[in-house]
Amino acid sequence: MVVMRRISGAGRGLLALGAALLLVSLFGSLVLPSTYVTWFTLSGNQPALPAGSYTGIQATELLNTLVSGPYLWIAFGSILVCVAAAIAIAGIGERTRHFGTFGIIVLLLYAALLYIAAYQYNQQAAAGDAAISIGYGLIVAVVACVLIEAGARLPSAVPTRPRVPAVAAGREKA
């Protein structure tokens, strides 16, 4: 017998909210130009790390130029998979896990790669002063992934069936 594990209505709401926040964090500046959601701010005078504020898409492009490959577009696509999974889970209502955790790991990968790049360029130049700061966009994206993970884990209240009384051991059927 297959046991279906359903999520609660609150879990579905958290999934939808997390997916919406993650989409705004990723594409907010494309949809509404006044909504400029900064993931990282780089400062310094390194030509390989241009100073300025970066959204999620811009940070992906910068990291792709640093690693010379499309590897971070794969990571960006996996964040989109987290969004799609959150929307699908909210629609279907099945309990699944680790989509939000996977999104958090990918976002931490972004932060770690930019931090390592800034540190590396500081070591190479005598007057290296590349610095990185985390913006609200990355924090919103991490909070959205936490909401996705929490929403996917909230169980629904299962109605309990009344117990059937057991037949006495010494009783015979007529």
Coordinates of C-alpha atoms in Angstrom, one line a residue:
M1 CA 0.0 0.0 0.0
V2 CA 1.4 3.4 -1.0
V3 CA 1.2 6.1 1.6
M4 CA 0.8 9.6 0.2
R5 CA 2.5 12.2 2.3
R6 CA 0.7 15.5 1.8
I7 CA 1.8 19.0 2.8
S8 CA -0.4 21.4 4.6
G9 CA -2.0 24.5 3.2
A10 CA 0.5 26.6 5.1
G11 CA 3.3 24.6 3.5
R12 CA 1.8 25.3 0.1
G13 CA 1.7 29.0 0.9
L14 CA 5.3 29.0 2.1
L15 CA 6.3 27.2 -1.2
A16 CA 4.5 29.8 -3.3
L17 CA 6.0 32.7 -1.3
G18 CA 9.5 31.3 -1.5
A19 CA 9.2 30.7 -5.2
A20 CA 7.9 34.3 -5.7
L21 CA 10.7 35.8 -3.6
L22 CA 13.3 33.8 -5.5
L23 CA 11.9 34.9 -8.8
V24 CA 12.0 38.5 -7.7
S25 CA 15.5 38.1 -6.5
L26 CA 16.6 36.6 -9.8
F27 CA 14.6 38.6 -12.3
G28 CA 13.3 41.7 -10.4
S29 CA 15.4 44.2 -12.2
L30 CA 14.4 42.7 -15.6
V31 CA 10.7 43.0 -14.9
L32 CA 10.7 46.2 -13.0
P33 CA 13.8 48.3 -13.6
S34 CA 13.1 50.3 -10.4
T35 CA 13.5 47.1 -8.5
Y36 CA 17.2 46.7 -8.6
V37 CA 17.9 43.7 -6.3
T38 CA 21.7 43.7 -5.6
W39 CA 23.3 40.3 -4.8
F40 CA 26.9 41.5 -4.5
T41 CA 28.8 44.8 -4.5
L42 CA 32.4 44.7 -5.5
S43 CA 34.8 47.5 -4.8
G44 CA 38.4 48.1 -5.7
N45 CA 40.4 48.8 -8.8
Q46 CA 41.0 45.3 -10.2
P47 CA 40.3 45.1 -13.9
A48 CA 39.2 41.4 -13.7
L49 CA 36.7 42.3 -10.9
P50 CA 35.1 45.6 -12.0
A51 CA 33.7 47.6 -9.2
G52 CA 29.9 48.0 -8.9
S53 CA 26.7 46.4 -7.9
Y54 CA 25.7 43.0 -9.4
T55 CA 22.3 41.3 -9.6
G56 CA 22.0 37.5 -9.9
I57 CA 22.3 37.5 -13.6
Q58 CA 25.2 39.9 -13.6
A59 CA 27.1 38.0 -10.9
T60 CA 26.6 34.8 -13.0
E61 CA 28.1 36.5 -16.1
L62 CA 31.0 37.9 -14.1
L63 CA 31.8 34.5 -12.5
N64 CA 31.5 32.8 -16.0
T65 CA 34.2 35.2 -17.3
L66 CA 36.4 34.4 -14.2
V67 CA 36.1 30.6 -14.6
S68 CA 36.1 30.6 -18.4
G69 CA 33.1 28.5 -18.9
P70 CA 29.3 28.2 -18.7
Y71 CA 29.5 26.5 -15.3
L72 CA 27.7 29.2 -13.4
W73 CA 24.8 29.2 -15.9
I74 CA 24.3 25.6 -14.8
A75 CA 24.1 26.8 -11.2
F76 CA 21.7 29.6 -12.2
G77 CA 19.6 27.0 -14.0
S78 CA 19.5 24.8 -10.9
I79 CA 18.1 27.8 -8.9
L80 CA 15.4 28.0 -11.6
V81 CA 14.8 24.3 -11.1
C82 CA 14.3 25.0 -7.4
V83 CA 11.7 27.6 -8.3
A84 CA 9.9 25.3 -10.7
A85 CA 10.0 22.4 -8.2
A86 CA 8.5 24.7 -5.5
I87 CA 5.7 25.8 -7.8
A88 CA 5.0 22.1 -8.8
I89 CA 5.1 20.9 -5.2
A90 CA 2.7 23.7 -4.1
G91 CA 0.4 22.7 -6.9
I92 CA 0.5 18.9 -6.3
G93 CA 0.8 19.0 -2.6
E94 CA 3.3 16.1 -2.2
R95 CA 6.0 16.3 0.5
T96 CA 9.5 16.4 -0.9
R97 CA 12.7 17.6 0.6
H98 CA 16.0 19.1 -0.2
F99 CA 15.0 21.5 -3.1
G100 CA 15.5 24.5 -0.8
T101 CA 18.6 23.0 0.7
F102 CA 20.0 22.6 -2.8
G103 CA 19.2 26.2 -3.6
I104 CA 21.0 27.4 -0.5
I105 CA 24.1 25.4 -1.4
V106 CA 24.2 26.9 -4.9
L107 CA 23.8 30.4 -3.5
L108 CA 26.6 29.8 -1.0
L109 CA 28.7 28.6 -4.0
Y110 CA 28.1 32.0 -5.6
A111 CA 29.3 33.8 -2.5
A112 CA 32.3 31.5 -2.0
L113 CA 33.5 31.8 -5.6
L114 CA 33.3 35.6 -5.5
Y115 CA 35.0 35.8 -2.1
I116 CA 37.8 33.5 -3.4
A117 CA 38.2 35.5 -6.6
A118 CA 38.5 38.8 -4.6
Y119 CA 41.0 37.2 -2.2
Q120 CA 43.0 35.8 -5.2
Y121 CA 43.2 39.1 -6.9
N122 CA 44.3 40.8 -3.7
Q123 CA 47.1 38.3 -3.4
Q124 CA 48.3 38.8 -7.0
A125 CA 48.6 42.6 -7.0
A126 CA 50.8 44.6 -4.7
A127 CA 48.1 47.2 -4.1
G128 CA 45.2 44.8 -4.3
D129 CA 42.1 46.2 -2.7
A130 CA 39.3 44.1 -4.2
A131 CA 36.5 43.7 -1.7
I132 CA 33.1 42.1 -1.8
S133 CA 29.9 42.8 0.2
I134 CA 26.7 40.8 0.1
G135 CA 23.5 42.6 -0.9
Y136 CA 19.9 42.2 0.0
G137 CA 19.2 40.2 -3.1
L138 CA 21.3 37.3 -2.0
I139 CA 19.8 37.4 1.4
V140 CA 16.3 37.4 0.0
A141 CA 17.3 34.5 -2.3
V142 CA 18.6 32.5 0.7
V143 CA 15.4 33.3 2.8
A144 CA 13.3 32.2 -0.2
C145 CA 15.2 28.9 -0.3
V146 CA 14.6 28.4 3.4
L147 CA 10.9 29.1 2.9
I148 CA 10.8 26.5 0.1
E149 CA 12.5 23.9 2.3
A150 CA 10.2 24.7 5.3
G151 CA 7.1 24.6 3.1
A152 CA 8.0 21.3 1.6
R153 CA 8.4 19.7 5.0
L154 CA 5.2 20.9 6.7
P155 CA 2.9 17.8 7.0
S156 CA -0.8 18.1 6.6
A157 CA -3.1 17.1 9.5
V158 CA -4.1 13.6 8.8
P159 CA -7.6 12.6 10.1
T160 CA -7.3 9.7 12.5
R161 CA -9.6 6.7 12.0
P162 CA -11.4 5.2 15.0
R163 CA -9.8 2.0 16.1
V164 CA -11.6 -1.2 15.5
P165 CA -11.9 -3.2 18.7
A166 CA -10.0 -6.4 18.7
V167 CA -11.8 -9.7 18.9
A168 CA -11.4 -11.4 22.3
A169 CA -9.0 -14.4 22.3
G170 CA -11.4 -16.9 23.7
R171 CA -14.4 -16.1 21.7
E172 CA -15.6 -18.4 18.9
K173 CA -17.5 -17.5 15.9
A174 CA -21.1 -18.7 15.6

